[in-house]
Amino acid sequence: MSVVVYLAAAVLALSATVLFRRPRAAVRNPLTVSTCVAILLGAVVFACSAPMTLSAVNSLTGVPNFGAPLTYGMLTAYSCSLLILLINWRGGPPGRVRRLVLRSIAVYGPLVVAVVVLFALADAHTERLTDLDTYYANTPYMREMIVLYLLGHTAVIVATSVVCVRWGREVTGLLRTGLRLILVGALLDLAGFQLTKYTAIVARWSGHDLDFLSTTVAPPMASLAALICSAGFVLPRLLPAAGAHWRGLRDHRRLVPLWSRVGFVSTAPKPPASWWQLPEERLHWREVAIHDALLALAPYFDDTVRERARAAALREGRGAHEARVAAEAAMLAEAARRAAAQEEPQETPSTYRLHATEVSGAGGLVELAQALGRTPVSDKAREGTVKAFHG
């Protein structure tokens, strides 16, 4: 069981690390901070609840079952962090958000203290690594401690479920998907973890033995529920950024035919090389460098070449826009050839503006790059480009 619990803890910790990848920006965002704190506390709870960890903690402290108040205190703090995360996620006036956060801390802070005090008062000298809840279900103070941490966690999960249902009716898209995942995780926690715990404890109170519900069923259900909840909190924040990075990487690669033709005349300063540079940042620099190269090649633009290529494209049955881009690619290819051969610019500079320079974003440049990729490159242009890149 320890392996499964440690795996869940590792996945949760990795999720928090991804969210907190830019510490300076993250610490200024209460939502990011509360999300990372909640996920990290969840990871700590799982790590602490593993039998191997419990045994190590008990041995280090010399107190039998010391891992119990540690785990339950962390679980109570995790419950509080979930509540604070929901408050920050839902948002609202800053004053109201601050008051709700302080109220949550005011309720769950004493609850953590109560868990520790009740354990200190209890007689729990027999170490139990997997069945402590049921073994001590009838022991004074331990009984109250167990019920108290369960009730505190139940209150948060019920509140989370209610918020998800109500808020889910008001939103759409990824946020609604995230809320549904959180709701699924919360219901799984209620049914798979808490209900089984309550059932096993009540069975002990009535003289029956249903310990397997607490020792075998509850732990994996808690791990799965926490992972699903964390996915609900994280995915709506990560997927848009991941999509933007993917589009940046895709467009950066699609600009290769254009950059390989015109890059040798660009004078844009290169950014410091770094393996962690985001695709969007690399794409932005390539756009700037290409625009700089297009400006440098403008004196070589030949309107005659462009008009001839445009007429040929129209005769082939291409649409007006496609013919325009193909003609611009032909004109640019000729301009790059002449620049690479160090020929003189046009006597009368063209005033024509490329479509790619009239639209924002990388879309126009990508169109030009794809058209240029279908335009043959002369040996002179290839030789000049290679020399420029390696000179």
Short mmCIF file of C-alpha atoms in Angstrom, two decimals, residues 30-383:
data_model
loop_
_atom_site.label_atom_id
_atom_site.label_comp_id
_atom_site.label_asym_id
_atom_site.label_seq_id
_atom_site.Cartn_x
_atom_site.Cartn_y
_atom_site.Cartn_z
CA PRO A 30 -3.30 34.10 -4.32
CA LEU A 31 -5.02 31.50 -6.49
CA THR A 32 -1.72 29.97 -7.59
CA VAL A 33 -0.37 30.00 -4.04
CA SER A 34 -3.52 28.43 -2.55
CA THR A 35 -3.61 25.80 -5.32
CA CYS A 36 0.03 24.83 -4.76
CA VAL A 37 -0.38 24.78 -0.97
CA ALA A 38 -3.47 22.57 -1.19
CA ILE A 39 -1.85 20.12 -3.59
CA LEU A 40 1.40 19.99 -1.61
CA LEU A 41 -0.49 19.40 1.64
CA GLY A 42 -2.35 16.58 -0.09
CA ALA A 43 1.00 15.09 -1.12
CA VAL A 44 2.28 15.42 2.46
CA VAL A 45 -0.84 13.72 3.83
CA PHE A 46 -0.36 10.73 1.54
CA ALA A 47 3.35 10.53 2.31
CA CYS A 48 2.65 10.68 6.06
CA SER A 49 -0.12 8.07 5.91
CA ALA A 50 2.03 5.39 4.28
CA PRO A 51 2.81 2.57 6.76
CA MET A 52 6.55 2.93 6.05
CA THR A 53 6.42 6.62 6.96
CA LEU A 54 4.32 5.99 10.05
CA SER A 55 6.78 3.37 11.27
CA ALA A 56 9.74 5.68 10.65
CA VAL A 57 8.09 8.63 12.44
CA ASN A 58 7.15 6.47 15.41
CA SER A 59 10.72 5.16 15.66
CA LEU A 60 12.31 8.60 15.34
CA THR A 61 10.10 10.20 17.97
CA GLY A 62 9.97 7.20 20.28
CA VAL A 63 6.22 7.71 20.66
CA PRO A 64 3.96 4.86 19.49
CA ASN A 65 1.45 6.08 16.90
CA PHE A 66 2.93 9.60 16.78
CA GLY A 67 2.32 9.41 13.04
CA ALA A 68 -1.43 9.46 13.71
CA PRO A 69 -1.81 13.05 14.99
CA LEU A 70 0.79 14.11 12.41
CA THR A 71 -1.24 12.61 9.56
CA TYR A 72 -4.61 13.70 10.91
CA GLY A 73 -3.36 17.19 11.65
CA MET A 74 -2.03 17.45 8.12
CA LEU A 75 -5.32 16.10 6.75
CA THR A 76 -7.21 18.75 8.70
CA ALA A 77 -4.85 21.44 7.36
CA TYR A 78 -5.38 19.99 3.86
CA SER A 79 -9.14 20.27 4.34
CA CYS A 80 -8.72 23.91 5.31
CA SER A 81 -6.49 24.55 2.29
CA LEU A 82 -9.16 23.09 -0.02
CA LEU A 83 -11.69 25.48 1.44
CA ILE A 84 -9.33 28.43 0.99
CA LEU A 85 -8.58 27.33 -2.56
CA LEU A 86 -12.28 27.26 -3.39
CA ILE A 87 -12.71 30.74 -1.88
CA ASN A 88 -9.84 32.15 -3.96
CA TRP A 89 -10.99 30.34 -7.07
CA ARG A 90 -14.54 31.63 -6.79
CA GLY A 91 -13.17 35.13 -6.18
CA GLY A 92 -15.14 38.23 -5.34
CA PRO A 93 -14.37 41.47 -3.51
CA PRO A 94 -10.90 41.21 -1.88
CA GLY A 95 -12.28 42.13 1.54
CA ARG A 96 -14.87 39.37 1.42
CA VAL A 97 -12.33 36.80 0.20
CA ARG A 98 -9.96 37.77 3.01
CA ARG A 99 -12.70 37.43 5.65
CA LEU A 100 -13.72 33.98 4.41
CA VAL A 101 -10.11 32.81 4.37
CA LEU A 102 -9.57 34.03 7.95
CA ARG A 103 -12.79 32.35 9.09
CA SER A 104 -11.66 29.06 7.58
CA ILE A 105 -8.33 29.29 9.38
CA ALA A 106 -10.11 30.25 12.61
CA VAL A 107 -12.21 27.07 12.42
CA TYR A 108 -9.61 24.55 11.27
CA GLY A 109 -6.65 25.93 13.22
CA PRO A 110 -8.16 24.97 16.59
CA LEU A 111 -9.25 21.68 15.03
CA VAL A 112 -5.60 20.78 14.33
CA VAL A 113 -4.73 21.69 17.93
CA ALA A 114 -7.62 19.58 19.22
CA VAL A 115 -6.37 16.54 17.28
CA VAL A 116 -2.94 16.83 18.91
CA VAL A 117 -4.35 17.46 22.41
CA LEU A 118 -6.76 14.51 22.22
CA PHE A 119 -3.94 12.21 21.13
CA ALA A 120 -1.80 13.42 24.03
CA LEU A 121 -4.62 12.62 26.45
CA ALA A 122 -5.32 9.18 25.02
CA ASP A 123 -3.85 5.85 26.01
CA ALA A 124 -2.51 4.57 22.67
CA HIS A 125 0.68 2.68 23.42
CA THR A 126 0.17 -0.15 20.93
CA GLU A 127 1.54 0.79 17.51
CA ARG A 128 -0.98 0.37 14.70
CA LEU A 129 0.21 1.22 11.20
CA THR A 130 -2.83 0.31 9.09
CA ASP A 131 -5.86 -0.12 11.36
CA LEU A 132 -5.47 2.61 13.99
CA ASP A 133 -8.94 4.10 13.36
CA THR A 134 -10.76 0.85 14.03
CA TYR A 135 -8.36 -0.53 16.65
CA TYR A 136 -8.81 2.56 18.83
CA ALA A 137 -12.43 3.24 17.85
CA ASN A 138 -13.60 2.63 21.43
CA THR A 139 -10.62 4.21 23.23
CA PRO A 140 -11.38 7.45 25.11
CA TYR A 141 -9.91 10.57 23.47
CA MET A 142 -8.63 8.54 20.51
CA ARG A 143 -12.25 7.94 19.59
CA GLU A 144 -12.97 11.67 19.71
CA MET A 145 -9.81 12.48 17.76
CA ILE A 146 -10.73 10.07 14.96
CA VAL A 147 -14.30 11.32 14.71
CA LEU A 148 -13.15 14.94 14.85
CA TYR A 149 -10.72 14.72 11.93
CA LEU A 150 -13.29 12.81 9.86
CA LEU A 151 -16.03 15.36 10.55
CA GLY A 152 -13.71 18.23 9.65
CA HIS A 153 -12.83 16.60 6.34
CA THR A 154 -16.44 15.70 5.62
CA ALA A 155 -17.59 19.29 6.13
CA VAL A 156 -15.10 20.55 3.54
CA ILE A 157 -15.93 17.85 1.00
CA VAL A 158 -19.67 18.51 1.33
CA ALA A 159 -19.09 22.25 0.96
CA THR A 160 -16.88 21.60 -2.07
CA SER A 161 -19.58 19.46 -3.69
CA VAL A 162 -22.25 22.11 -3.13
CA VAL A 163 -20.05 24.87 -4.58
CA CYS A 164 -19.16 22.75 -7.61
CA VAL A 165 -22.82 22.00 -8.36
CA ARG A 166 -23.93 25.63 -7.99
CA TRP A 167 -20.97 27.20 -9.74
CA GLY A 168 -21.04 24.60 -12.51
CA ARG A 169 -24.42 25.94 -13.63
CA GLU A 170 -22.95 29.40 -14.18
CA VAL A 171 -19.78 28.63 -16.15
CA THR A 172 -18.75 26.83 -19.32
CA GLY A 173 -15.67 25.42 -21.00
CA LEU A 174 -12.62 24.24 -19.11
CA LEU A 175 -13.81 25.75 -15.84
CA ARG A 176 -16.96 23.64 -15.93
CA THR A 177 -14.89 20.57 -16.80
CA GLY A 178 -12.61 21.30 -13.84
CA LEU A 179 -15.58 21.69 -11.50
CA ARG A 180 -17.03 18.39 -12.69
CA LEU A 181 -13.73 16.64 -12.02
CA ILE A 182 -13.59 18.15 -8.55
CA LEU A 183 -17.18 17.04 -7.92
CA VAL A 184 -16.37 13.49 -9.05
CA GLY A 185 -13.33 13.46 -6.77
CA ALA A 186 -15.34 14.85 -3.86
CA LEU A 187 -18.12 12.27 -4.27
CA LEU A 188 -15.53 9.51 -4.54
CA ASP A 189 -13.93 10.80 -1.34
CA LEU A 190 -17.31 10.84 0.41
CA ALA A 191 -18.36 7.37 -0.72
CA GLY A 192 -15.03 5.59 -1.05
CA PHE A 193 -13.07 7.05 1.86
CA GLN A 194 -15.30 8.69 4.45
CA LEU A 195 -18.35 6.45 4.27
CA THR A 196 -16.15 3.36 4.51
CA LYS A 197 -14.29 4.86 7.48
CA TYR A 198 -17.51 5.80 9.26
CA THR A 199 -19.01 2.38 8.57
CA ALA A 200 -15.98 0.51 9.92
CA ILE A 201 -15.84 2.69 13.06
CA VAL A 202 -19.57 2.40 13.78
CA ALA A 203 -19.28 -1.35 13.27
CA ARG A 204 -16.61 -1.43 15.98
CA TRP A 205 -18.88 0.58 18.27
CA SER A 206 -21.61 -2.01 17.80
CA GLY A 207 -19.27 -4.95 18.33
CA HIS A 208 -18.80 -5.95 14.68
CA ASP A 209 -15.65 -6.20 12.54
CA LEU A 210 -15.68 -4.40 9.19
CA ASP A 211 -12.07 -3.24 9.47
CA PHE A 212 -11.30 -4.14 5.85
CA LEU A 213 -13.37 -1.13 4.75
CA SER A 214 -11.01 1.19 6.62
CA THR A 215 -7.74 -0.61 5.90
CA THR A 216 -8.23 -1.97 2.37
CA VAL A 217 -10.96 0.06 0.61
CA ALA A 218 -10.52 3.57 2.01
CA PRO A 219 -6.81 4.31 1.25
CA PRO A 220 -6.85 3.69 -2.54
CA MET A 221 -10.19 5.49 -2.83
CA ALA A 222 -8.72 8.50 -1.02
CA SER A 223 -5.71 8.51 -3.35
CA LEU A 224 -7.86 8.33 -6.46
CA ALA A 225 -10.23 11.02 -5.16
CA ALA A 226 -7.36 13.39 -4.38
CA LEU A 227 -5.82 12.89 -7.83
CA ILE A 228 -9.13 13.59 -9.57
CA CYS A 229 -9.75 16.69 -7.43
CA SER A 230 -6.26 17.96 -8.12
CA ALA A 231 -6.78 17.42 -11.85
CA GLY A 232 -9.95 19.49 -11.59
CA PHE A 233 -8.08 22.34 -9.93
CA VAL A 234 -4.99 22.17 -12.15
CA LEU A 235 -6.24 21.40 -15.67
CA PRO A 236 -8.30 24.59 -16.22
CA ARG A 237 -5.15 26.55 -15.40
CA LEU A 238 -2.59 24.43 -17.24
CA LEU A 239 -4.41 23.41 -20.42
CA PRO A 240 -4.73 26.94 -21.91
CA ALA A 241 -1.04 27.58 -21.26
CA ALA A 242 -0.11 24.14 -22.61
CA GLY A 243 -2.19 24.83 -25.73
CA ALA A 244 -0.48 28.18 -26.23
CA HIS A 245 2.96 26.57 -25.84
CA TRP A 246 2.03 23.83 -28.31
CA ARG A 247 0.83 26.38 -30.88
CA GLY A 248 4.02 28.38 -30.32
CA LEU A 249 6.17 25.29 -30.91
CA ARG A 250 4.14 24.32 -33.99
CA ASP A 251 4.33 27.82 -35.54
CA HIS A 252 8.03 28.09 -34.68
CA ARG A 253 8.68 24.95 -36.71
CA ARG A 254 6.39 25.99 -39.55
CA LEU A 255 8.39 29.21 -39.93
CA VAL A 256 11.57 27.24 -40.73
CA PRO A 257 11.21 27.54 -44.57
CA LEU A 258 10.88 31.32 -44.28
CA TRP A 259 13.63 31.72 -41.71
CA SER A 260 16.05 29.55 -43.70
CA ARG A 261 15.59 31.85 -46.72
CA VAL A 262 15.72 35.28 -45.08
CA GLY A 263 17.49 34.74 -41.76
CA PHE A 264 20.90 35.64 -43.15
CA VAL A 265 19.98 39.34 -43.50
CA SER A 266 18.32 39.73 -40.08
CA THR A 267 20.12 41.97 -37.63
CA ALA A 268 17.79 41.31 -34.68
CA PRO A 269 19.88 40.60 -31.54
CA LYS A 270 19.69 36.98 -30.51
CA PRO A 271 18.28 36.26 -27.04
CA PRO A 272 20.49 34.37 -24.57
CA ALA A 273 20.35 30.66 -25.30
CA SER A 274 18.50 28.71 -22.62
CA TRP A 275 17.02 25.24 -22.76
CA TRP A 276 14.09 26.28 -20.58
CA GLN A 277 12.99 29.10 -22.91
CA LEU A 278 9.26 28.72 -23.56
CA PRO A 279 8.04 28.01 -27.13
CA GLU A 280 6.06 31.26 -27.15
CA GLU A 281 9.19 33.25 -26.34
CA ARG A 282 11.19 31.50 -29.06
CA LEU A 283 8.38 32.12 -31.54
CA HIS A 284 8.22 35.79 -30.61
CA TRP A 285 11.94 36.23 -31.22
CA ARG A 286 11.72 34.44 -34.57
CA GLU A 287 8.81 36.68 -35.62
CA VAL A 288 10.79 39.80 -34.72
CA ALA A 289 13.88 38.51 -36.54
CA ILE A 290 11.89 37.61 -39.66
CA HIS A 291 10.17 40.99 -39.76
CA ASP A 292 13.61 42.60 -39.48
CA ALA A 293 14.83 40.46 -42.41
CA LEU A 294 11.77 41.35 -44.52
CA LEU A 295 12.48 45.02 -43.92
CA ALA A 296 16.09 44.51 -45.02
CA LEU A 297 14.98 42.70 -48.20
CA ALA A 298 12.31 45.27 -49.14
CA PRO A 299 14.69 47.22 -51.46
CA TYR A 300 15.07 44.02 -53.53
CA PHE A 301 11.33 43.46 -54.03
CA ASP A 302 10.46 43.24 -57.73
CA ASP A 303 6.81 43.97 -58.49
CA THR A 304 7.19 42.44 -61.93
CA VAL A 305 8.14 39.07 -60.44
CA ARG A 306 5.21 39.28 -58.04
CA GLU A 307 2.63 40.16 -60.71
CA ARG A 308 3.88 37.42 -63.02
CA ALA A 309 3.67 34.82 -60.23
CA ARG A 310 0.23 36.04 -59.19
CA ALA A 311 -1.12 35.74 -62.73
CA ALA A 312 0.29 32.23 -63.01
CA ALA A 313 -1.32 31.21 -59.72
CA LEU A 314 -4.69 32.56 -60.82
CA ARG A 315 -4.45 30.65 -64.10
CA GLU A 316 -3.90 27.49 -62.05
CA GLY A 317 -7.24 28.09 -60.37
CA ARG A 318 -6.05 29.34 -56.99
CA GLY A 319 -8.13 31.80 -54.98
CA ALA A 320 -7.24 35.48 -54.78
CA HIS A 321 -5.67 35.25 -51.32
CA GLU A 322 -3.73 32.08 -52.07
CA ALA A 323 -2.48 33.60 -55.34
CA ARG A 324 -1.36 36.73 -53.48
CA VAL A 325 0.64 34.76 -50.91
CA ALA A 326 2.21 32.58 -53.62
CA ALA A 327 3.20 35.70 -55.58
CA GLU A 328 4.71 37.29 -52.48
CA ALA A 329 6.68 34.08 -51.82
CA ALA A 330 8.08 34.17 -55.36
CA MET A 331 9.02 37.85 -55.01
CA LEU A 332 10.65 37.22 -51.63
CA ALA A 333 12.58 34.22 -52.96
CA GLU A 334 13.95 36.36 -55.79
CA ALA A 335 14.82 39.17 -53.37
CA ALA A 336 16.67 36.72 -51.11
CA ARG A 337 18.57 35.35 -54.11
CA ARG A 338 19.69 38.81 -55.19
CA ALA A 339 20.68 39.79 -51.66
CA ALA A 340 22.65 36.56 -51.22
CA ALA A 341 24.42 37.22 -54.53
CA GLN A 342 25.18 40.77 -53.32
CA GLU A 343 23.44 42.31 -56.34
CA GLU A 344 22.26 45.90 -56.36
CA PRO A 345 18.75 46.66 -55.02
CA GLN A 346 15.94 47.82 -57.30
CA GLU A 347 16.51 51.26 -58.83
CA THR A 348 12.94 52.20 -57.92
CA PRO A 349 12.10 50.68 -54.52
CA SER A 350 8.75 48.88 -54.34
CA THR A 351 6.12 50.31 -51.99
CA TYR A 352 4.31 46.97 -51.79
CA ARG A 353 3.50 45.59 -48.33
CA LEU A 354 3.48 41.87 -47.72
CA HIS A 355 0.30 40.36 -46.30
CA ALA A 356 2.35 38.96 -43.42
CA THR A 357 3.28 42.47 -42.32
CA GLU A 358 -0.33 43.65 -42.36
CA VAL A 359 -1.73 41.09 -39.90
CA SER A 360 -0.85 40.53 -36.27
CA GLY A 361 0.45 37.27 -34.90
CA ALA A 362 2.35 34.51 -36.64
CA GLY A 363 -0.47 33.44 -38.98
CA GLY A 364 0.58 35.61 -41.92
CA LEU A 365 4.23 34.63 -41.59
CA VAL A 366 3.29 30.95 -41.42
CA GLU A 367 1.28 31.27 -44.64
CA LEU A 368 4.24 32.94 -46.34
CA ALA A 369 6.61 30.29 -44.99
CA GLN A 370 4.48 27.44 -46.32
CA ALA A 371 4.22 29.09 -49.73
CA LEU A 372 7.95 29.77 -49.74
CA GLY A 373 8.60 26.15 -48.90
CA ARG A 374 6.97 25.24 -52.22
CA THR A 375 9.13 27.78 -54.11
CA PRO A 376 12.42 26.36 -55.46
CA VAL A 377 15.57 27.90 -54.03
CA SER A 378 18.40 28.77 -56.37
CA ASP A 379 21.98 27.64 -55.76
CA LYS A 380 23.10 31.23 -55.27
CA ALA A 381 20.51 31.87 -52.60
CA ARG A 382 21.35 28.61 -50.87
CA GLU A 383 25.06 29.41 -50.95
#
